[in-house]
One Martini backbone bead per residue (centre of mass of N, CA, C, O) as a GRO file, in nm:
protein
  275
    1MET     BB    1  11.388   5.853  -7.499
    2THR     BB    2  11.616   6.058  -7.700
    3MET     BB    3  11.833   5.827  -7.651
    4LYS     BB    4  12.014   5.607  -7.842
    5ILE     BB    5  12.124   5.319  -7.901
    6GLY     BB    6  12.490   5.471  -7.987
    7ASP     BB    7  12.477   5.740  -7.891
    8VAL     BB    8  12.724   5.978  -7.954
    9ARG     BB    9  12.640   6.244  -7.747
   10VAL     BB   10  12.553   6.542  -7.589
   11PRO     BB   11  12.335   6.613  -7.390
   12ASP     BB   12  12.038   6.759  -7.348
   13ASP     BB   13  11.745   6.916  -7.212
   14THR     BB   14  11.570   6.665  -7.297
   15ASP     BB   15  11.708   6.429  -7.183
   16ILE     BB   16  11.744   6.512  -6.876
   17GLN     BB   17  11.446   6.540  -6.851
   18ALA     BB   18  11.364   6.239  -6.912
   19PHE     BB   19  11.547   6.113  -6.685
   20LYS     BB   20  11.395   6.238  -6.475
   21SER     BB   21  11.103   6.148  -6.504
   22LEU     BB   22  11.180   5.837  -6.494
   23ALA     BB   23  11.314   5.874  -6.174
   24ASP     BB   24  11.114   6.027  -6.035
   25ALA     BB   25  10.901   5.952  -5.764
   26ASN     BB   26  10.690   6.177  -5.809
   27ASN     BB   27  10.624   5.994  -6.071
   28LEU     BB   28  10.366   5.745  -6.062
   29ASP     BB   29  10.287   5.683  -6.343
   30GLY     BB   30  10.273   5.341  -6.425
   31TRP     BB   31  10.351   5.251  -6.127
   32ASP     BB   32  10.464   4.992  -5.912
   33GLN     BB   33  10.457   4.881  -5.613
   34VAL     BB   34  10.669   4.648  -5.425
   35TYR     BB   35  10.837   4.852  -5.212
   36ASN     BB   36  10.816   4.932  -4.833
   37LYS     BB   37  11.113   4.973  -4.611
   38ASN     BB   38  11.318   5.202  -4.453
   39GLY     BB   39  11.243   5.434  -4.687
   40THR     BB   40  11.240   5.221  -4.910
   41LYS     BB   41  11.153   5.234  -5.265
   42VAL     BB   42  10.986   5.023  -5.511
   43TRP     BB   43  10.941   5.009  -5.874
   44THR     BB   44  10.730   4.908  -6.160
   45LYS     BB   45  10.778   4.841  -6.533
   46PRO     BB   46  10.715   4.775  -6.819
   47ASN     BB   47  10.911   4.605  -7.054
   48GLU     BB   48  10.967   4.596  -7.406
   49HIS     BB   49  11.255   4.442  -7.423
   50SER     BB   50  11.189   4.284  -7.120
   51SER     BB   51  11.128   4.089  -6.868
   52MET     BB   52  11.271   4.316  -6.717
   53ASN     BB   53  11.197   4.560  -6.522
   54ILE     BB   54  11.155   4.858  -6.474
   55ILE     BB   55  11.329   5.024  -6.209
   56ARG     BB   56  11.265   5.209  -5.881
   57VAL     BB   57  11.451   5.394  -5.659
   58TYR     BB   58  11.398   5.502  -5.317
   59SER     BB   59  11.588   5.731  -5.106
   60LYS     BB   60  11.676   5.827  -4.793
   61PHE     BB   61  11.977   6.022  -4.663
   62THR     BB   62  12.141   6.038  -4.366
   63ASN     BB   63  12.420   6.174  -4.323
   64ILE     BB   64  12.425   6.291  -4.631
   65SER     BB   65  12.527   6.407  -4.877
   66ALA     BB   66  12.510   6.473  -5.209
   67ALA     BB   67  12.828   6.538  -5.266
   68LEU     BB   68  12.916   6.254  -5.113
   69LEU     BB   69  12.698   6.028  -5.301
   70TYR     BB   70  12.867   6.157  -5.576
   71ASP     BB   71  13.125   6.061  -5.509
   72VAL     BB   72  13.105   5.780  -5.486
   73LEU     BB   73  12.959   5.700  -5.770
   74HIS     BB   74  13.205   5.795  -5.906
   75ASP     BB   75  13.448   5.615  -5.772
   76SER     BB   76  13.621   5.364  -5.888
   77ASP     BB   77  13.812   5.289  -5.672
   78TYR     BB   78  13.577   5.220  -5.465
   79ARG     BB   79  13.396   5.042  -5.608
   80LYS     BB   80  13.582   4.792  -5.536
   81LEU     BB   81  13.456   4.754  -5.239
   82TRP     BB   82  13.118   4.754  -5.263
   83ASP     BB   83  13.101   4.611  -5.576
   84HIS     BB   84  13.044   4.270  -5.571
   85SER     BB   85  12.967   4.241  -5.900
   86MET     BB   86  13.221   4.323  -5.999
   87ILE     BB   87  13.486   4.246  -6.237
   88GLU     BB   88  13.495   4.510  -6.431
   89GLY     BB   89  13.577   4.861  -6.431
   90TYR     BB   90  13.596   5.139  -6.683
   91GLU     BB   91  13.752   5.407  -6.852
   92TYR     BB   92  13.797   5.460  -7.209
   93CYS     BB   93  13.682   5.747  -7.291
   94GLN     BB   94  13.644   6.066  -7.388
   95ILE     BB   95  13.422   6.347  -7.491
   96ASN     BB   96  13.407   6.508  -7.228
   97PRO     BB   97  13.368   6.618  -6.929
   98ASN     BB   98  13.072   6.476  -6.868
   99ASN     BB   99  13.190   6.242  -7.071
  100ASP     BB  100  13.201   5.876  -7.134
  101ILE     BB  101  13.347   5.564  -7.173
  102THR     BB  102  13.250   5.233  -7.057
  103TYR     BB  103  13.312   4.956  -6.850
  104TYR     BB  104  13.094   4.653  -6.749
  105SER     BB  105  13.118   4.362  -6.527
  106MET     BB  106  12.927   4.103  -6.420
  107LYS     BB  107  12.817   3.877  -6.171
  108CYS     BB  108  12.663   3.563  -6.195
  109PRO     BB  109  12.524   3.295  -6.093
  110ASN     BB  110  12.566   2.989  -6.102
  111PRO     BB  111  12.442   2.901  -6.430
  112LEU     BB  112  12.482   3.207  -6.489
  113LYS     BB  113  12.576   3.431  -6.693
  114ASN     BB  114  12.770   3.701  -6.746
  115ARG     BB  115  12.796   4.052  -6.775
  116ASP     BB  116  12.790   4.323  -7.002
  117PHE     BB  117  12.902   4.696  -7.065
  118VAL     BB  118  12.852   4.957  -7.298
  119MET     BB  119  12.897   5.306  -7.214
  120GLN     BB  120  12.747   5.603  -7.181
  121ARG     BB  121  12.846   5.854  -6.945
  122SER     BB  122  12.655   6.116  -6.770
  123TRP     BB  123  12.708   6.435  -6.596
  124LEU     BB  124  12.559   6.667  -6.341
  125GLU     BB  125  12.569   6.990  -6.201
  126THR     BB  126  12.369   7.142  -5.985
  127PRO     BB  127  12.154   7.374  -5.745
  128ASP     BB  128  11.976   7.093  -5.701
  129GLU     BB  129  12.137   6.876  -5.856
  130PHE     BB  130  12.207   6.546  -5.955
  131TYR     BB  131  12.386   6.342  -6.221
  132ILE     BB  132  12.361   5.988  -6.342
  133PHE     BB  133  12.398   5.843  -6.666
  134ASN     BB  134  12.324   5.574  -6.901
  135HIS     BB  135  12.413   5.417  -7.255
  136SER     BB  136  12.435   5.195  -7.474
  137VAL     BB  137  12.721   5.153  -7.685
  138TYR     BB  138  12.989   5.147  -7.964
  139HIS     BB  139  13.290   4.984  -7.983
  140GLU     BB  140  13.562   4.828  -8.134
  141LYS     BB  141  13.733   4.778  -7.882
  142LEU     BB  142  13.442   4.634  -7.714
  143LYS     BB  143  13.370   4.379  -7.792
  144PRO     BB  144  13.270   4.102  -7.702
  145LYS     BB  145  13.284   3.823  -7.470
  146LYS     BB  146  13.291   3.489  -7.425
  147ASN     BB  147  13.203   3.527  -7.077
  148CYS     BB  148  12.975   3.696  -7.181
  149ILE     BB  149  12.672   3.897  -7.166
  150ARG     BB  150  12.577   4.151  -7.367
  151GLY     BB  151  12.422   4.414  -7.248
  152VAL     BB  152  12.126   4.678  -7.210
  153SER     BB  153  12.118   5.025  -7.181
  154TYR     BB  154  11.874   5.273  -7.223
  155ILE     BB  155  11.831   5.358  -6.880
  156THR     BB  156  12.060   5.470  -6.647
  157GLY     BB  157  12.051   5.600  -6.295
  158TYR     BB  158  12.101   5.894  -6.093
  159LEU     BB  159  11.898   6.117  -5.868
  160ILE     BB  160  12.005   6.398  -5.666
  161LYS     BB  161  11.869   6.544  -5.348
  162PRO     BB  162  11.892   6.801  -5.141
  163LEU     BB  163  11.886   6.798  -4.773
  164GLY     BB  164  12.068   7.002  -4.734
  165GLU     BB  165  12.378   6.944  -4.589
  166THR     BB  166  12.296   6.622  -4.442
  167ALA     BB  167  12.082   6.535  -4.693
  168CYS     BB  168  11.926   6.271  -4.909
  169GLU     BB  169  11.810   6.200  -5.208
  170LEU     BB  170  11.757   5.898  -5.407
  171HIS     BB  171  11.721   5.821  -5.748
  172TYR     BB  172  11.655   5.555  -5.938
  173VAL     BB  173  11.702   5.385  -6.244
  174THR     BB  174  11.628   5.093  -6.461
  175HIS     BB  175  11.659   4.996  -6.833
  176SER     BB  176  11.719   4.699  -6.915
  177ASP     BB  177  11.901   4.424  -7.094
  178PRO     BB  178  12.019   4.111  -7.018
  179LYS     BB  179  11.954   3.895  -7.179
  180GLY     BB  180  11.843   3.645  -7.218
  181ALA     BB  181  11.632   3.389  -7.069
  182LEU     BB  182  11.469   3.471  -6.779
  183PRO     BB  183  11.383   3.409  -6.477
  184LYS     BB  184  11.117   3.525  -6.292
  185TRP     BB  185  11.264   3.492  -6.009
  186ILE     BB  186  11.470   3.755  -6.071
  187VAL     BB  187  11.254   3.990  -6.065
  188ASN     BB  188  11.171   3.976  -5.769
  189LYS     BB  189  11.477   3.974  -5.650
  190VAL     BB  190  11.552   4.259  -5.753
  191THR     BB  191  11.305   4.413  -5.609
  192GLN     BB  192  11.261   4.254  -5.324
  193ILE     BB  193  11.620   4.235  -5.235
  194VAL     BB  194  11.857   4.374  -5.393
  195ALA     BB  195  11.796   4.671  -5.405
  196PRO     BB  196  11.782   4.739  -5.098
  197LYS     BB  197  12.065   4.649  -5.039
  198MET     BB  198  12.221   4.836  -5.242
  199ILE     BB  199  12.127   5.083  -5.044
  200LYS     BB  200  12.265   4.985  -4.784
  201ARG     BB  201  12.528   4.994  -4.895
  202LEU     BB  202  12.599   5.249  -4.991
  203TYR     BB  203  12.534   5.379  -4.745
  204LYS     BB  204  12.783   5.276  -4.600
  205SER     BB  205  12.981   5.375  -4.804
  206CYS     BB  206  12.910   5.690  -4.724
  207LEU     BB  207  13.059   5.676  -4.441
  208LYS     BB  208  13.355   5.581  -4.548
  209TYR     BB  209  13.480   5.774  -4.747
  210ASP     BB  210  13.644   5.990  -4.622
  211LYS     BB  211  13.857   5.807  -4.491
  212TRP     BB  212  13.954   5.668  -4.744
  213LYS     BB  213  14.024   5.933  -4.896
  214GLN     BB  214  14.259   6.059  -4.747
  215LYS     BB  215  14.416   5.762  -4.826
  216HIS     BB  216  14.339   5.816  -5.193
  217CYS     BB  217  14.358   6.054  -5.349
  218PRO     BB  218  14.178   6.335  -5.219
  219ASN     BB  219  14.234   6.540  -5.492
  220HIS     BB  220  14.071   6.301  -5.672
  221LYS     BB  221  13.808   6.468  -5.906
  222PRO     BB  222  13.747   6.423  -6.236
  223TRP     BB  223  13.410   6.505  -6.186
  224LEU     BB  224  13.520   6.803  -6.084
  225TYR     BB  225  13.808   6.796  -6.237
  226PRO     BB  226  13.881   6.810  -6.564
  227GLU     BB  227  14.209   6.845  -6.551
  228GLN     BB  228  14.244   6.523  -6.446
  229ILE     BB  229  14.183   6.407  -6.708
  230ASP     BB  230  14.338   6.111  -6.893
  231LEU     BB  231  14.197   6.067  -7.112
  232PRO     BB  232  14.107   5.975  -7.421
  233ARG     BB  233  13.975   6.065  -7.704
  234VAL     BB  234  13.722   6.003  -7.905
  235ASN     BB  235  13.668   5.804  -8.173
  236LEU     BB  236  13.377   5.828  -8.359
  237ALA     BB  237  13.463   5.597  -8.554
  238ASP     BB  238  13.429   5.374  -8.303
  239THR     BB  239  13.093   5.399  -8.304
  240LEU     BB  240  13.053   5.361  -8.593
  241VAL     BB  241  12.880   5.113  -8.702
  242GLU     BB  242  12.804   4.867  -8.939
  243HIS     BB  243  12.759   4.600  -8.715
  244PRO     BB  244  12.581   4.564  -8.451
  245GLU     BB  245  12.575   4.224  -8.423
  246GLN     BB  246  12.899   4.257  -8.329
  247HIS     BB  247  12.792   4.376  -8.026
  248THR     BB  248  12.659   4.095  -7.956
  249SER     BB  249  12.579   3.812  -7.858
  250SER     BB  250  12.605   3.486  -8.040
  251GLU     BB  251  12.446   3.347  -7.824
  252GLU     BB  252  12.166   3.173  -7.748
  253VAL     BB  253  12.032   3.212  -7.425
  254ASP     BB  254  11.793   2.986  -7.176
  255GLU     BB  255  11.740   3.029  -6.843
  256SER     BB  256  11.417   3.000  -6.771
  257MET     BB  257  11.467   2.694  -6.594
  258ILE     BB  258  11.609   2.795  -6.366
  259LEU     BB  259  11.635   2.747  -6.001
  260GLU     BB  260  11.651   2.857  -5.716
  261GLU     BB  261  11.709   2.596  -5.558
  262ASP     BB  262  12.019   2.590  -5.694
  263PHE     BB  263  12.096   2.805  -5.507
  264ASP     BB  264  12.287   3.008  -5.261
  265PRO     BB  265  12.163   3.283  -5.103
  266ASP     BB  266  12.417   3.425  -5.043
  267GLU     BB  267  12.526   3.400  -5.330
  268LEU     BB  268  12.307   3.562  -5.466
  269ASP     BB  269  12.269   3.805  -5.333
  270LYS     BB  270  12.570   3.926  -5.345
  271GLU     BB  271  12.571   3.896  -5.674
  272LEU     BB  272  12.356   4.049  -5.778
  273GLU     BB  273  12.446   4.311  -5.671
  274ARG     BB  274  12.378   4.632  -5.829
  275GLU     BB  275  12.425   4.993  -5.867
   0.00000   0.00000   0.00000
């Protein structure tokens, strides 16, 4: 990726094409397929930054338009209902009408520490595709919390391709480092169980969205209508930190020896699921 950790700027065409190349499931060079069932496929690739592989997921959504899936992924109020991993998530400030800085914290099953992220989120709608992607940035007002390990997203996001008016393809990729030394079984769990379950939950949520939205500010979609954005504008001075180490978790956590049998499977599957 051309955008680096800490970069706060509007992505250009090169950035968008770099994300598309990573996310697009038609590009198989260097990827190993680890799951293929019920129309959902998962690939992995070694991650030079972490034991957590780069993960790519593909699925075809029938009876779901690309525009509907785009709305569901954007709607932060609706996410609270279907993203069971989320502890807290909100938009903090606006960079421009298609970019903001967001905070997201997620539950991890005990005794793993919870994780959180500060990210620049970018989105784009073209006649042929929809994009939502993020990467980690710094902000003076969003420093690490004591109860979370600050993770890093090198690039994570969604590429949505319409298949006519009532179906679409979802291409998802995450290149991230949750920090801490995680046990190897978690890597397998994410790729073979959690990712497919995330897709299934997202699909079911899409089917319920229109009915929910009719009762919850049906015309409020700031990702489509910039005039509805009410976030403060970013102060770039707050993102140009002199000491990035102050924005990483101070404690060194080794979770590599935690055993899978220490967990309740139902709790584990529920809490590890993420967007």
